[in-house]
Amino acid sequence: MTVSQWDAAAISLYRRFCAGDVTPAEMAVELPPIWRFRSDRDPLHGPVAWQAMVEHAGYFCWGPEGGRPGRRPRRRHRLFRGAVPQRRQGMSWTTNPAIARWFAEHRQVPAEVGLGRVWVAVLEPSRVLGYLHDEREFLVDATDLAVQPWTGPDSGPVVRTRRWIADYVYW
């Protein structure tokens, strides 16, 4: 699909969801690739619609074999996010601060490139909504989440980040 096709798919899925035409199992399969490949301009205009659909799916995992319902983590997780300060409480978080750093440095709107930083938070299992394997990305409920600037070193070698970037395609 092209970018516009992924955005159209997001809008279509949301309309079906609002009409009650998507089961949780269907949402767990359909939502993750749409989330992953949607454009930067966010066709649903914010986290409310996305979070409602993710919560409807129930906790899911998305990896090479596709999307499937999964078991929610049982313990708290320390997660990282690369973003500008005003978007530090977004839905996408990772276990790897090197990946968060890459997002902070490269995946901001043009006017904000260079203004991003790495943020850290400890999340209770109930806030963790889904997991996407390719970016080690957790989708979370970040409502009123206590988020702090990360001051520690990146974990994992930069080589891992480079390999991850080589597999990562944005339009």
Coordinates of C-alpha atoms in Angstrom, one line a residue:
M1 CA 0.0 0.0 0.0
T2 CA 1.1 3.6 -0.5
V3 CA 1.0 6.1 2.2
S4 CA -2.4 7.4 1.2
Q5 CA -3.7 3.8 1.1
W6 CA -2.5 3.2 4.7
D7 CA -4.2 6.4 5.8
A8 CA -7.4 5.5 3.9
A9 CA -7.2 2.1 5.6
A10 CA -6.9 3.8 9.0
I11 CA -10.0 5.9 8.3
S12 CA -11.9 2.9 7.1
L13 CA -11.0 0.8 10.1
Y14 CA -12.0 3.6 12.5
R15 CA -15.4 4.0 10.7
R16 CA -16.0 0.3 10.9
F17 CA -15.0 0.3 14.6
C18 CA -17.4 3.2 15.4
A19 CA -20.2 1.3 13.6
G20 CA -19.4 -1.8 15.7
D21 CA -18.3 -3.9 12.7
V22 CA -14.9 -5.0 14.0
T23 CA -14.3 -7.7 16.5
P24 CA -11.4 -7.5 18.9
A25 CA -9.7 -10.4 17.1
E26 CA -10.1 -8.6 13.8
M27 CA -8.7 -5.4 15.3
A28 CA -5.7 -7.2 16.6
V29 CA -4.9 -8.3 13.1
E30 CA -5.8 -5.2 11.1
L31 CA -4.7 -2.4 13.3
P32 CA -0.9 -3.1 13.8
P33 CA 0.2 -2.7 10.2
I34 CA -2.0 0.3 9.7
W35 CA -0.5 1.9 12.8
R36 CA 3.0 1.0 11.6
F37 CA 2.7 2.3 8.0
R38 CA 0.4 5.3 8.5
S39 CA 1.8 8.6 7.4
D40 CA 3.2 11.3 9.7
R41 CA 0.2 13.5 9.2
D42 CA -2.0 11.1 11.3
P43 CA -5.2 10.5 9.4
L44 CA -7.2 10.1 12.7
H45 CA -5.8 13.4 14.2
G46 CA -4.6 12.4 17.6
P47 CA -4.4 9.6 20.1
V48 CA -8.1 9.3 21.2
A49 CA -9.2 7.3 18.1
W50 CA -6.1 5.2 18.0
Q51 CA -6.2 4.4 21.7
A52 CA -9.9 3.4 21.5
M53 CA -9.1 1.0 18.7
V54 CA -6.0 -0.4 20.5
E55 CA -8.0 -1.0 23.7
H56 CA -10.8 -2.7 21.7
A57 CA -8.2 -5.1 20.3
G58 CA -7.2 -6.1 23.7
Y59 CA -3.5 -6.6 24.3
F60 CA -1.9 -7.8 21.0
C61 CA 1.5 -8.6 19.6
W62 CA 2.5 -7.9 16.0
G63 CA 5.6 -9.5 14.5
P64 CA 6.8 -11.3 11.3
E65 CA 3.8 -13.7 11.6
G66 CA 1.3 -10.9 11.8
G67 CA -1.0 -9.7 14.5
R68 CA -2.4 -11.8 17.2
P69 CA -3.9 -11.4 20.7
G70 CA -1.3 -11.7 23.4
R71 CA -0.8 -11.7 27.1
R72 CA -0.3 -8.4 28.8
P73 CA 3.0 -8.0 30.6
R74 CA 2.8 -8.9 34.3
R75 CA 5.4 -6.5 35.6
R76 CA 6.2 -2.8 35.2
H77 CA 8.3 -1.7 32.3
R78 CA 10.8 1.1 32.0
L79 CA 10.2 2.5 28.5
F80 CA 11.7 5.2 26.3
R81 CA 10.2 7.7 23.8
G82 CA 12.0 10.0 21.4
A83 CA 9.9 13.1 20.9
V84 CA 9.8 16.9 21.3
P85 CA 8.7 18.0 24.8
Q86 CA 5.0 18.7 23.8
R87 CA 4.6 15.1 22.5
R88 CA 6.5 13.3 25.2
Q89 CA 3.3 11.6 26.4
G90 CA 2.5 9.9 23.0
M91 CA 1.5 6.3 22.5
S92 CA 4.7 4.9 21.0
W93 CA 7.4 3.7 23.4
T94 CA 10.3 1.3 23.2
T95 CA 12.6 -0.7 25.4
N96 CA 15.7 0.6 23.6
P97 CA 16.8 4.1 24.3
A98 CA 19.0 4.0 21.1
I99 CA 15.8 3.6 19.1
A100 CA 14.1 6.4 21.0
R101 CA 17.2 8.6 20.3
W102 CA 16.9 7.9 16.6
F103 CA 13.2 9.0 16.7
A104 CA 14.1 12.1 18.7
E105 CA 16.7 13.1 16.1
H106 CA 15.0 12.0 12.9
R107 CA 11.3 11.6 13.2
Q108 CA 10.0 15.0 14.1
V109 CA 8.1 17.4 11.9
P110 CA 10.5 19.5 9.9
A111 CA 10.2 22.6 12.1
E112 CA 11.1 20.5 15.2
V113 CA 14.0 18.4 13.9
G114 CA 16.9 18.8 16.4
L115 CA 14.5 19.6 19.2
G116 CA 13.6 16.1 20.2
R117 CA 15.0 14.2 23.1
V118 CA 14.7 10.9 24.8
W119 CA 12.1 10.5 27.6
V120 CA 11.7 7.7 30.1
A121 CA 8.7 6.4 32.2
V122 CA 7.9 3.4 34.2
L123 CA 4.6 1.9 33.1
E124 CA 2.3 -0.4 35.0
P125 CA 1.1 -3.4 33.0
S126 CA -2.4 -2.0 32.7
R127 CA -1.1 0.9 30.7
V128 CA 0.6 -1.3 28.1
L129 CA -1.8 -1.9 25.3
G130 CA 0.1 -3.7 22.5
Y131 CA 3.6 -4.6 21.2
L132 CA 5.1 -4.3 17.7
H133 CA 8.1 -6.4 17.3
D134 CA 9.9 -4.7 14.5
E135 CA 10.6 -1.5 16.4
R136 CA 10.4 -3.0 19.9
E137 CA 7.5 -0.6 20.2
F138 CA 4.9 -0.7 22.9
L139 CA 1.7 1.1 22.4
V140 CA 0.7 2.6 25.8
D141 CA -2.0 4.7 27.5
A142 CA 0.1 7.7 28.3
T143 CA -2.7 9.7 29.9
D144 CA -1.2 11.7 32.8
L145 CA 2.0 9.6 32.6
A146 CA 4.9 10.7 34.7
V147 CA 7.6 11.3 32.0
Q148 CA 11.1 12.4 32.7
P149 CA 14.0 13.3 30.5
W150 CA 16.4 10.4 30.0
T151 CA 19.9 11.2 31.2
G152 CA 21.4 7.7 31.1
P153 CA 23.5 6.1 28.3
D154 CA 21.9 4.3 25.4
S155 CA 21.5 0.6 25.9
G156 CA 22.7 -1.7 23.2
P157 CA 25.3 -1.0 20.6
V158 CA 24.7 1.5 17.8
V159 CA 25.2 -1.4 15.4
R160 CA 21.8 -2.7 16.5
T161 CA 20.3 0.7 15.7
R162 CA 21.9 0.8 12.3
R163 CA 20.5 -2.7 11.5
W164 CA 17.1 -1.6 12.7
I165 CA 17.2 1.5 10.5
A166 CA 18.2 -0.5 7.4
D167 CA 15.1 -2.6 7.8
Y168 CA 12.9 0.5 8.5
V169 CA 11.1 2.1 5.6
Y170 CA 9.2 5.4 5.7
W171 CA 7.7 7.2 2.7

